[in-house]
Amino acid sequence: MSKFFWITTTLFFHFLTYAAVPQSYDPNTSEELRMRNGIPNLFEKLNTKKNINIGYIGGSITRQTGWSDNVFSWFQNQYKDIRFTEINAAVPGTGADFAASRVKNDLLVHKPDVVFIEYRVNGGGGYEARAIEGLVRQIWETDPNIDICFVYTVGEWMLDRLMVGKQYGFGIIIEEMANTYGIPSIDLGVEVVKQLKADQLVFKNSSPVKGKVVFSKDGVHPNADGHKIYSDIVVRSIMTMHDIGEDGPHKIPKPIVFNHFSNSSLLSVNNATKSSGWQSVNVNTDAVYNSDQYRTSSMLSDALKCSKVNETLRFNWEGDLICFTTIPQGEGMEVEITIDDGAPETFTFGQSSGNVYFSKFFYAQQQEVGQHTAQLKVTKLPEGTSIYIGQAMVHNLPSGSNSENTQKPFKEVHTIPGRIEAEDFDTGGEGIAFHEVNTNKKSETNYRSGQNLDVEIEAKPNQSNGHIISWTRDNEWLEYTIQVKNAGEYVIKAMATARNDVAEQKGLHIFLDGKALANKINVTPSSDWFSDWAEYSVNAKLEAGEHVLRVKFFSTSRWCINLDYLEFVAKP
């Protein structure tokens, strides 16, 4: 999964003088270069070594013949007495979570001297902070002398924020990590929007435009001219960092998130216990598997397939998260995932893409850390198709982790029947009492401000208790410790709003002690989703006693819902 190049080259340096560099920056804003502690070990090795390895990990933009190869060629031409090796471990269509599961085997085994990380476009599978921090820590735990540099590429959807100097999405989270770890970052979007504003560049067009640079055809993957813009920025940033920082082992700070993905791995599908209808995929000849061969072979590795419903695979694994791989075909392909004795979770896939079928990851619901069994059952197959299942990603707590965070009620146990204010979720932190995708987004209120929460709590004086949970995203969740006085049937009322995205589904799903309590609650989108509140109801049966209630948000678009409260009313 890596490619190598060797060449011999002569040493040449640029000596420049620079002012002192601040070590902390606003993660919500963008600048072309934030040097922080620089890449001093690389420059020291350029003075002393005859062989240097340049590493890359990221998505398709880095895997393309383009900026990464241009930068590598610059090293070759600039330092002609050194033999350089390029290790390109980028995989199209994958994020930092997958990188954390494979970085040791695909990149670190080749002993890179510097690693350029590119994941702002592809994200981290919904676990962005855990993924990027785990990736960084694995690199430095393997060799603290490896320099790291974050590189931010651009998607068309980012331009509105970048045009006004704002950082975008995953970049905010990575910037927080960069500040804590002293890692330099290069934002390629700053130059792109500069040229857009000067009317020198067209970001997306299928044909040439007279007098302007056309950056890409699809709004994300640069053409040759776009890649040259990228590589020129990276090269000048490398040169600017020449005298920055002190060489030596990088210090690994206290983690930002305790459950980062530094103890992640890949579990072969060949380790699963399978029912009789499965057969091995010939990875050299199978047409579906090879329609997108590099991405599929990277994501699935060995694979099994079957063409009948009710066939099962059972995986034994240890950790708190497991993620499966498949190749969707047609519309309505469906599987159920059951963890241990929990309720089955249904996943539906669709893909009509001609002769190319793109592989997909799908995460099962997060579990308590420990030994688990996951059963995958095929429940629906479009006519004439087979389902393909490959290796699984498994995320465990970091080795030697001893988190002091334990889950407890925020004020007191919530009594049922009664009202639960959405903002009064349990304490314990990320991955324990809640899951928040954007761990850099802080509450816009003083409510619970002393707890250093990442969940977005907003002041709304006209709403219950004067606060709401806002700007939720798909797969985020909150947990509440509850005490049910009497067993019986209850009506659960959710006061919620949803952003008006056309033809999108969004809402919440309620679980009790890890099992689905009722059907999903769909929330009707509104053009004024901070004012048009409505109450949505679902019926459920509750057992008496203490339980943990999880509210999990779902959406087929970027933003999900705002939630004010849940009210439990006993049915007569």
Coordinates of C-alpha atoms in Angstrom, one line a residue:
M1 CA 0.0 0.0 0.0
S2 CA 3.1 2.2 -0.2
K3 CA 5.1 3.4 -3.1
F4 CA 8.9 4.0 -3.1
F5 CA 11.2 6.1 -5.0
W6 CA 15.0 6.3 -4.7
I7 CA 17.4 8.9 -6.1
T8 CA 20.7 10.5 -5.2
T9 CA 20.9 14.3 -4.7
T10 CA 23.3 17.5 -3.4
L11 CA 22.7 19.3 -0.1
F12 CA 21.6 22.9 -0.3
F13 CA 20.3 25.1 2.5
H14 CA 18.4 28.4 2.7
F15 CA 19.6 30.4 5.7
L16 CA 17.0 32.9 6.9
T17 CA 16.4 34.7 10.2
Y18 CA 12.9 34.6 11.8
A19 CA 11.3 36.2 14.8
A20 CA 10.0 34.2 17.7
V21 CA 7.0 32.0 16.9
P22 CA 3.9 31.9 19.1
Q23 CA 3.0 28.4 20.2
S24 CA -0.8 28.9 20.3
Y25 CA -3.3 30.0 17.6
D26 CA -7.0 30.4 17.3
P27 CA -8.3 27.0 16.0
N28 CA -11.3 28.7 14.4
T29 CA -9.3 30.9 12.0
S30 CA -7.0 30.0 9.1
E31 CA -3.5 31.1 8.2
E32 CA -1.3 29.7 5.4
L33 CA 1.5 28.6 7.8
R34 CA 1.5 28.1 11.6
M35 CA 5.1 27.0 12.4
R36 CA 4.7 26.1 16.1
N37 CA 7.7 23.8 16.9
G38 CA 8.6 23.3 13.2
I39 CA 10.3 20.3 11.7
P40 CA 13.8 20.7 13.2
N41 CA 14.7 17.0 13.1
L42 CA 14.2 16.8 9.4
F43 CA 16.6 19.8 8.8
E44 CA 19.1 18.3 11.2
K45 CA 19.0 15.0 9.3
L46 CA 19.4 16.8 6.0
N47 CA 22.8 17.9 7.4
T48 CA 23.9 14.5 8.7
K49 CA 22.1 11.6 6.9
K50 CA 22.6 10.1 3.4
N51 CA 19.1 8.5 3.3
I52 CA 15.9 10.2 4.2
N53 CA 12.3 8.9 4.1
I54 CA 9.4 11.2 3.3
G55 CA 6.0 9.9 4.5
Y56 CA 2.5 10.9 3.6
I57 CA -0.8 9.7 5.0
G58 CA -4.2 11.0 3.9
G59 CA -7.0 10.5 1.3
S60 CA -7.3 10.6 -2.5
I61 CA -5.9 14.1 -2.9
T62 CA -2.6 12.9 -1.4
R63 CA -2.7 9.6 -3.2
Q64 CA -3.1 11.3 -6.6
T65 CA -0.1 12.0 -8.7
G66 CA 0.2 15.6 -7.6
W67 CA 1.2 17.8 -4.7
S68 CA 2.9 15.0 -2.6
D69 CA 5.0 13.8 -5.6
N70 CA 5.9 17.4 -6.5
V71 CA 7.1 18.1 -2.9
F72 CA 9.1 14.8 -3.0
S73 CA 10.7 15.9 -6.3
W74 CA 11.6 19.2 -4.7
F75 CA 13.5 17.4 -1.9
Q76 CA 15.3 15.4 -4.6
N77 CA 16.3 18.5 -6.6
Q78 CA 17.2 20.6 -3.6
Y79 CA 19.3 18.1 -1.7
K80 CA 21.2 16.2 -4.3
D81 CA 23.7 14.3 -2.1
I82 CA 20.9 12.5 -0.3
R83 CA 18.9 9.5 -1.4
F84 CA 15.2 10.0 -0.7
T85 CA 12.5 7.4 -0.3
E86 CA 8.8 8.4 -0.7
I87 CA 6.3 6.4 1.4
N88 CA 2.8 7.3 0.3
A89 CA 0.4 5.5 2.6
A90 CA -2.7 7.6 1.5
V91 CA -5.9 5.7 0.7
P92 CA -8.7 7.3 -1.2
G93 CA -12.1 7.7 0.5
T94 CA -10.8 7.0 4.0
G95 CA -10.3 9.1 7.1
A96 CA -8.0 9.5 10.1
D97 CA -9.8 6.7 12.0
F98 CA -8.7 4.2 9.4
A99 CA -5.3 5.7 9.4
A100 CA -5.0 5.1 13.1
S101 CA -5.8 1.4 12.5
R102 CA -3.1 0.9 9.9
V103 CA -0.4 3.5 10.3
K104 CA 2.1 1.1 11.9
N105 CA 2.0 -1.5 9.1
D106 CA 1.5 0.9 6.2
L107 CA 3.8 3.8 7.2
L108 CA 5.8 3.5 10.4
V109 CA 7.4 0.2 9.5
H110 CA 9.2 2.0 6.7
K111 CA 10.8 4.4 9.3
P112 CA 9.8 7.9 7.9
D113 CA 11.8 10.9 9.0
V114 CA 8.8 13.3 8.5
V115 CA 5.1 12.6 8.0
F116 CA 2.7 14.9 6.2
I117 CA -0.9 14.3 7.4
E118 CA -3.8 15.3 5.2
Y119 CA -7.3 14.6 6.5
R120 CA -9.3 17.9 6.7
V121 CA -11.3 16.8 3.6
N122 CA -12.0 13.2 4.6
G123 CA -12.5 13.6 8.3
G124 CA -12.3 10.9 11.0
G125 CA -15.3 8.6 10.6
G126 CA -17.4 10.6 13.2
Y127 CA -14.6 10.2 15.8
E128 CA -12.4 13.0 14.6
A129 CA -10.6 14.0 17.9
R130 CA -10.0 10.4 19.0
A131 CA -8.8 9.5 15.5
I132 CA -6.3 12.4 14.8
E133 CA -4.9 12.3 18.4
G134 CA -4.4 8.6 18.2
L135 CA -2.7 8.9 14.9
V136 CA -0.2 11.5 16.2
R137 CA 0.5 9.6 19.4
Q138 CA 1.2 6.4 17.5
I139 CA 3.8 8.1 15.3
W140 CA 5.7 9.6 18.3
E141 CA 5.3 6.5 20.5
T142 CA 7.0 4.6 17.7
D143 CA 9.8 7.2 17.2
P144 CA 9.6 10.6 18.9
N145 CA 12.2 11.9 16.4
I146 CA 9.8 11.8 13.5
D147 CA 8.6 15.3 12.6
I148 CA 4.9 15.8 11.7
C149 CA 3.2 18.4 9.6
F150 CA -0.5 18.8 9.1
V151 CA -1.6 19.8 5.6
Y152 CA -5.1 21.1 4.9
T153 CA -6.5 20.5 1.4
V154 CA -9.7 22.1 0.2
G155 CA -13.2 21.0 -0.8
E156 CA -15.7 23.3 -2.5
W157 CA -18.0 23.1 0.5
M158 CA -15.3 24.8 2.6
L159 CA -14.9 27.9 0.5
D160 CA -17.5 30.1 2.3
R161 CA -15.7 29.9 5.6
L162 CA -12.2 30.1 4.1
M163 CA -13.1 33.2 2.2
V164 CA -13.7 35.1 5.5
G165 CA -10.6 33.6 7.2
K166 CA -12.4 30.9 9.1
Q167 CA -11.1 27.4 9.7
Y168 CA -13.4 24.6 8.5
G169 CA -14.8 21.5 10.3
F170 CA -12.2 18.9 11.1
G171 CA -9.5 21.5 10.6
I172 CA -10.7 23.2 13.9
I173 CA -10.1 19.9 15.7
I174 CA -6.7 19.3 14.1
E175 CA -5.7 22.9 15.0
E176 CA -6.4 22.2 18.6
M177 CA -4.2 19.1 18.5
A178 CA -1.5 21.1 16.6
N179 CA -1.5 23.7 19.4
T180 CA -1.2 21.1 22.1
Y181 CA 1.4 19.0 20.4
G182 CA 3.4 21.9 18.8
I183 CA 2.9 20.5 15.3
P184 CA 3.1 22.9 12.3
S185 CA 0.1 23.2 10.0
I186 CA -0.1 24.4 6.4
D187 CA -3.5 25.6 5.1
L188 CA -3.5 25.3 1.3
G189 CA -6.9 27.0 1.2
V190 CA -5.6 30.4 2.1
E191 CA -3.8 30.8 -1.2
V192 CA -6.7 29.3 -3.1
V193 CA -9.2 31.8 -1.8
K194 CA -6.7 34.6 -2.4
Q195 CA -6.6 33.7 -6.1
L196 CA -10.3 33.3 -6.1
K197 CA -10.8 36.8 -4.7
A198 CA -8.3 38.2 -7.3
D199 CA -10.4 36.5 -10.0
Q200 CA -7.3 34.6 -11.1
L201 CA -8.8 31.1 -10.4
V202 CA -11.9 29.1 -11.0
F203 CA -12.3 26.4 -8.4
K204 CA -14.5 24.0 -10.4
N205 CA -15.0 23.7 -14.1
S206 CA -15.0 20.9 -16.6
S207 CA -13.1 22.8 -19.3
P208 CA -10.4 25.6 -19.5
V209 CA -11.3 29.2 -18.8
K210 CA -9.4 31.8 -20.7
G211 CA -7.0 33.9 -18.5
K212 CA -7.7 31.9 -15.4
V213 CA -6.4 28.8 -13.6
V214 CA -9.0 26.0 -13.4
F215 CA -8.3 24.3 -10.1
S216 CA -10.4 21.1 -10.4
K217 CA -13.2 19.4 -12.3
D218 CA -15.1 18.0 -9.4
G219 CA -14.6 20.6 -6.7
V220 CA -12.2 18.6 -4.5
H221 CA -9.5 16.8 -6.5
P222 CA -7.1 19.3 -8.1
N223 CA -5.9 19.0 -11.7
A224 CA -2.2 19.5 -12.5
D225 CA -2.4 23.2 -12.1
G226 CA -4.2 22.9 -8.8
H227 CA -1.7 20.4 -7.5
K228 CA 1.1 22.8 -8.4
I229 CA -0.5 25.5 -6.3
Y230 CA -0.6 23.1 -3.4
S231 CA 3.0 21.9 -3.7
D232 CA 4.3 25.5 -4.2
I233 CA 2.7 26.4 -0.8
V234 CA 4.1 23.3 0.9
V235 CA 7.6 24.0 -0.4
R236 CA 7.7 27.6 0.6
S237 CA 6.3 26.6 4.1
I238 CA 9.0 24.0 4.5
M239 CA 11.7 26.6 3.6
T240 CA 10.2 29.1 6.0
M241 CA 10.5 26.6 8.9
H242 CA 14.2 26.0 8.3
D243 CA 15.4 27.6 11.6
I244 CA 12.4 26.9 13.7
G245 CA 12.5 24.7 16.8
E246 CA 15.1 22.6 18.5
D247 CA 16.0 19.1 17.2
G248 CA 15.5 16.1 19.5
P249 CA 12.7 13.8 20.6
H250 CA 9.3 15.3 20.6
K251 CA 7.6 15.4 24.0
I252 CA 4.2 13.6 24.1
P253 CA 1.8 15.8 26.2
K254 CA -1.1 14.7 28.3
P255 CA -3.9 13.6 25.8
I256 CA -6.8 15.9 25.0
V257 CA -9.1 12.9 24.8
F258 CA -8.3 10.0 27.0
N259 CA -9.8 7.4 24.6
H260 CA -7.8 8.4 21.5
F261 CA -7.3 5.8 18.8
S262 CA -3.7 4.9 19.6
N263 CA -4.7 1.3 20.4
S264 CA -6.6 0.6 17.1
S265 CA -6.2 -2.4 14.9
L266 CA -7.7 -4.3 11.9
L267 CA -9.4 -7.6 12.4
S268 CA -9.4 -10.0 9.3
V269 CA -12.7 -11.3 8.2
N270 CA -11.0 -14.7 8.0
N271 CA -11.1 -14.7 11.9
A272 CA -14.9 -14.5 11.8
T273 CA -17.1 -17.6 12.4
K274 CA -19.2 -17.8 9.3
S275 CA -22.4 -19.6 8.3
S276 CA -22.4 -21.9 5.3
G277 CA -23.4 -19.4 2.6
W278 CA -20.2 -17.4 2.6
Q279 CA -17.4 -17.9 0.2
S280 CA -13.9 -16.3 -0.2
V281 CA -13.5 -13.5 -2.7
N282 CA -10.9 -14.0 -5.3
V283 CA -9.3 -10.5 -4.9
N284 CA -7.4 -10.8 -8.2
T285 CA -10.4 -11.6 -10.5
D286 CA -13.6 -10.6 -8.8
A287 CA -15.3 -7.9 -10.9
V288 CA -17.0 -6.0 -8.1
Y289 CA -14.0 -6.1 -5.8
N290 CA -11.7 -4.9 -8.6
S291 CA -13.9 -2.1 -9.9
D292 CA -12.1 0.2 -7.5
Q293 CA -9.2 -2.1 -6.7
Y294 CA -6.8 0.0 -4.7
R295 CA -9.4 1.5 -2.4
T296 CA -11.2 -1.8 -1.9
S297 CA -8.1 -3.8 -1.3
S298 CA -6.9 -1.3 1.3
M299 CA -10.3 -1.0 3.1
L300 CA -11.5 -4.7 2.9
S301 CA -8.2 -6.6 2.4
D302 CA -9.4 -10.3 2.3
A303 CA -13.1 -10.5 1.8
L304 CA -16.1 -12.9 2.0
K305 CA -19.3 -12.7 0.0
C306 CA -22.7 -14.3 0.0
S307 CA -25.9 -14.0 -2.1
K308 CA -28.5 -15.2 0.4
V309 CA -30.3 -13.5 3.3
N310 CA -30.0 -14.8 6.9
E311 CA -26.3 -15.6 6.5
T312 CA -24.2 -14.6 9.5
L313 CA -20.7 -13.7 10.5
R314 CA -19.5 -13.6 14.1
F315 CA -16.5 -11.5 15.2
N316 CA -14.9 -11.7 18.6
W317 CA -13.2 -8.5 19.5
E318 CA -12.0 -6.3 22.4
G319 CA -12.5 -2.6 22.8
D320 CA -15.4 -0.1 22.7
L321 CA -15.9 0.4 18.9
I322 CA -16.0 -1.9 15.9
C323 CA -16.4 -0.7 12.3
F324 CA -17.2 -3.0 9.4
T325 CA -16.4 -2.8 5.7
T326 CA -18.6 -3.6 2.7
I327 CA -19.1 -2.8 -1.0
P328 CA -22.7 -1.6 -1.5
Q329 CA -24.5 -2.5 -4.8
G330 CA -28.0 -1.6 -5.9
E331 CA -30.5 -0.1 -3.5
G332 CA -31.8 -1.5 -0.3
M333 CA -28.9 -3.8 0.7
E334 CA -29.3 -4.4 4.5
V335 CA -27.6 -6.0 7.4
E336 CA -28.2 -6.2 11.1
I337 CA -25.4 -5.9 13.7
T338 CA -26.0 -7.4 17.2
I339 CA -23.4 -6.8 19.9
D340 CA -23.4 -9.4 22.7
D341 CA -27.0 -9.7 23.9
G342 CA -28.1 -6.2 22.7
A343 CA -30.8 -5.2 20.3
P344 CA -29.9 -5.5 16.6
E345 CA -28.9 -2.4 14.7
T346 CA -30.0 -2.1 11.1
F347 CA -27.7 -0.6 8.3
T348 CA -29.1 0.0 4.8
F349 CA -26.8 0.6 1.9
G350 CA -27.3 1.8 -1.7
Q351 CA -25.0 2.5 -4.6
S352 CA -25.8 2.8 -8.3
S353 CA -22.5 3.9 -9.8
G354 CA -22.2 2.1 -13.1
N355 CA -19.2 -0.1 -13.3
V356 CA -17.4 1.2 -10.2
Y357 CA -18.4 0.3 -6.7
F358 CA -16.9 2.2 -3.8
S359 CA -16.2 0.5 -0.5
K360 CA -17.9 1.8 2.7
F361 CA -17.2 1.8 6.5
F362 CA -20.1 1.4 9.0
Y363 CA -19.7 1.7 12.8
A364 CA -21.8 -0.3 15.3
Q365 CA -23.0 1.4 18.4
Q366 CA -20.3 2.2 20.9
Q367 CA -20.0 -0.3 23.8
E368 CA -18.4 -0.5 27.2
V369 CA -14.7 -1.3 27.0
G370 CA -14.2 -5.1 27.1
Q371 CA -14.5 -8.4 25.3
H372 CA -17.4 -8.5 22.8
T373 CA -19.0 -10.6 20.1
A374 CA -20.5 -8.9 17.1
Q375 CA -22.9 -10.8 14.8
L376 CA -23.5 -9.5 11.3
K377 CA -26.7 -10.9 9.7
V378 CA -27.7 -10.3 6.0
T379 CA -31.4 -9.3 6.0
K380 CA -32.0 -7.8 2.5
L381 CA -30.2 -8.1 -0.8
P382 CA -31.1 -6.4 -4.1
E383 CA -31.8 -9.0 -6.8
G384 CA -28.7 -10.3 -8.5
T385 CA -26.3 -9.0 -6.0
S386 CA -23.9 -10.4 -3.4
I387 CA -22.9 -8.7 -0.2
Y388 CA -19.1 -8.3 0.4
I389 CA -17.7 -8.1 3.9
G390 CA -14.0 -7.4 4.6
Q391 CA -11.8 -6.6 7.6
A392 CA -13.1 -4.7 10.6
M393 CA -11.6 -1.7 12.4
V394 CA -11.4 -2.2 16.2
H395 CA -10.8 0.6 18.6
N396 CA -9.7 -0.1 22.2
L397 CA -8.6 2.2 25.0
P398 CA -5.0 3.2 24.8
S399 CA -2.5 0.8 26.4
G400 CA -2.1 1.5 30.0
S401 CA -5.0 4.0 30.0
N402 CA -6.4 4.6 33.4
S403 CA -9.0 7.3 33.0
E404 CA -10.3 8.9 36.1
N405 CA -13.5 9.8 34.3
T406 CA -16.5 7.8 35.5
Q407 CA -20.0 8.4 34.5
K408 CA -22.3 10.0 37.2
P409 CA -25.5 12.0 37.1
F410 CA -24.9 15.7 36.6
K411 CA -27.1 17.0 39.5
E412 CA -29.1 14.0 40.5
V413 CA -30.6 10.9 39.0
H414 CA -33.5 11.8 36.8
T415 CA -36.8 10.5 38.1
I416 CA -39.3 8.9 35.7
P417 CA -42.1 10.0 35.2
G418 CA -40.7 13.5 34.8
R419 CA -38.8 15.8 32.5
I420 CA -35.1 15.5 31.6
E421 CA -33.5 18.7 30.4
A422 CA -31.3 17.9 27.4
E423 CA -28.4 19.9 28.8
D424 CA -28.4 17.9 32.1
F425 CA -26.7 14.9 30.7
D426 CA -24.3 12.8 32.9
T427 CA -20.7 13.8 33.7
G428 CA -17.8 11.6 32.7
G429 CA -16.5 13.1 29.4
E430 CA -16.2 12.2 25.8
G431 CA -16.9 8.6 24.9
I432 CA -18.3 8.0 28.4
A433 CA -21.3 10.3 29.1
F434 CA -21.5 11.8 25.6
H435 CA -20.0 11.6 22.1
E436 CA -19.4 14.9 20.3
V437 CA -17.9 15.0 16.8
N438 CA -16.4 18.5 17.1
T439 CA -14.5 18.4 20.3
N440 CA -13.2 22.0 19.8
K441 CA -16.7 23.5 19.8
K442 CA -17.4 24.8 23.3
S443 CA -20.8 25.8 24.9
E444 CA -22.0 29.3 24.2
T445 CA -23.2 29.8 27.8
N446 CA -21.8 29.7 31.3
Y447 CA -24.0 26.7 32.1
R448 CA -21.7 23.8 33.1
S449 CA -18.8 26.0 32.0
G450 CA -16.5 24.7 34.8
Q451 CA -16.7 21.1 33.4
N452 CA -14.7 21.7 30.2
L453 CA -17.4 20.1 28.1
D454 CA -17.3 19.9 24.3
V455 CA -21.1 19.6 23.9
E456 CA -22.8 22.6 22.5
I457 CA -25.2 24.1 25.1
E458 CA -26.9 27.3 24.1
A459 CA -28.8 29.8 26.2
K460 CA -32.4 30.2 25.0
P461 CA -34.4 32.1 27.6
N462 CA -37.8 31.1 26.2
Q463 CA -37.1 27.4 26.4
S464 CA -37.3 25.0 29.3
N465 CA -34.6 25.7 31.9
G466 CA -33.3 28.5 29.6
H467 CA -30.9 26.2 27.7
I468 CA -30.9 23.7 24.8
I469 CA -28.5 21.3 23.1
S470 CA -27.7 22.7 19.7
W471 CA -26.0 21.9 16.4
T472 CA -26.0 18.2 16.9
R473 CA -24.6 15.9 14.2
D474 CA -25.1 12.4 13.0
N475 CA -24.0 9.7 15.4
E476 CA -23.5 12.0 18.4
W477 CA -25.1 11.0 21.7
L478 CA -25.9 12.0 25.2
E479 CA -26.5 9.7 28.3
Y480 CA -28.6 10.3 31.4
T481 CA -28.9 8.2 34.5
I482 CA -32.6 7.7 35.3
Q483 CA -34.7 6.0 38.0
V484 CA -38.0 4.6 36.8
K485 CA -40.5 4.5 39.7
N486 CA -43.0 2.1 38.2
A487 CA -42.8 -0.4 35.4
G488 CA -45.2 0.3 32.6
E489 CA -46.1 2.0 29.3
Y490 CA -44.9 5.6 28.9
V491 CA -45.2 8.4 26.3
I492 CA -41.8 10.0 25.6
K493 CA -42.2 13.6 24.4
A494 CA -39.2 15.3 22.7
M495 CA -39.2 19.1 22.3
A496 CA -37.0 19.6 19.2
T497 CA -36.3 21.5 16.0
A498 CA -34.4 20.5 12.9
R499 CA -32.6 22.4 10.2
N500 CA -34.4 22.7 6.8
D501 CA -32.3 20.6 4.5
V502 CA -34.2 19.4 1.5
A503 CA -35.0 15.6 1.3
E504 CA -33.1 14.8 4.4
Q505 CA -34.0 12.7 7.4
K506 CA -33.0 13.6 10.9
G507 CA -34.1 13.1 14.5
L508 CA -33.2 11.1 17.6
H509 CA -33.2 7.4 18.7
I510 CA -33.6 6.5 22.4
F511 CA -31.8 3.5 23.9
L512 CA -32.1 2.1 27.4
D513 CA -29.1 0.1 28.8
G514 CA -27.7 -0.3 25.3
K515 CA -31.0 -1.5 23.7
A516 CA -33.3 0.4 21.5
L517 CA -36.2 1.6 23.6
A518 CA -38.6 2.6 20.8
N519 CA -38.7 3.6 17.2
K520 CA -36.7 6.5 15.9
I521 CA -38.3 9.9 16.3
N522 CA -38.2 11.9 13.1
V523 CA -38.1 15.7 13.5
T524 CA -39.6 17.9 10.8
P525 CA -37.1 20.4 9.4
S526 CA -37.9 24.1 9.6
S527 CA -36.5 27.2 7.9
D528 CA -36.2 28.7 11.4
W529 CA -34.8 25.8 13.4
F530 CA -34.0 27.9 16.4
S531 CA -37.6 29.1 16.9
D532 CA -40.0 26.6 15.4
W533 CA -40.1 24.2 18.3
A534 CA -42.5 21.2 18.2
E535 CA -43.2 18.2 20.5
Y536 CA -42.7 14.7 19.0
S537 CA -43.9 11.6 20.8
V538 CA -43.2 7.9 20.9
N539 CA -44.5 5.1 23.2
A540 CA -42.2 2.8 25.1
K541 CA -42.3 0.2 27.9
L542 CA -40.0 0.8 30.9
E543 CA -38.9 -1.5 33.6
A544 CA -38.6 -0.2 37.2
G545 CA -35.2 0.6 38.6
E546 CA -32.1 2.6 37.7
H547 CA -31.0 2.7 34.0
V548 CA -28.8 4.6 31.6
L549 CA -30.7 6.3 28.9
R550 CA -28.9 7.2 25.6
V551 CA -30.2 9.8 23.2
K552 CA -28.5 9.2 19.8
F553 CA -28.9 11.8 17.0
F554 CA -29.2 10.8 13.3
S555 CA -29.1 12.8 10.1
T556 CA -28.4 12.2 6.5
S557 CA -27.0 15.7 6.2
R558 CA -24.3 17.6 8.1
W559 CA -26.5 19.1 10.9
C560 CA -29.1 17.2 12.9
I561 CA -31.4 18.8 15.5
N562 CA -31.7 21.0 18.5
L563 CA -33.1 19.4 21.6
D564 CA -34.8 21.1 24.6
Y565 CA -36.0 18.3 26.8
L566 CA -37.5 14.8 27.0
E567 CA -40.7 14.3 29.0
F568 CA -41.8 10.9 30.3
V569 CA -45.5 10.5 31.0
A570 CA -47.0 7.3 32.4
K571 CA -49.9 6.0 30.3
P572 CA -53.1 5.3 32.3

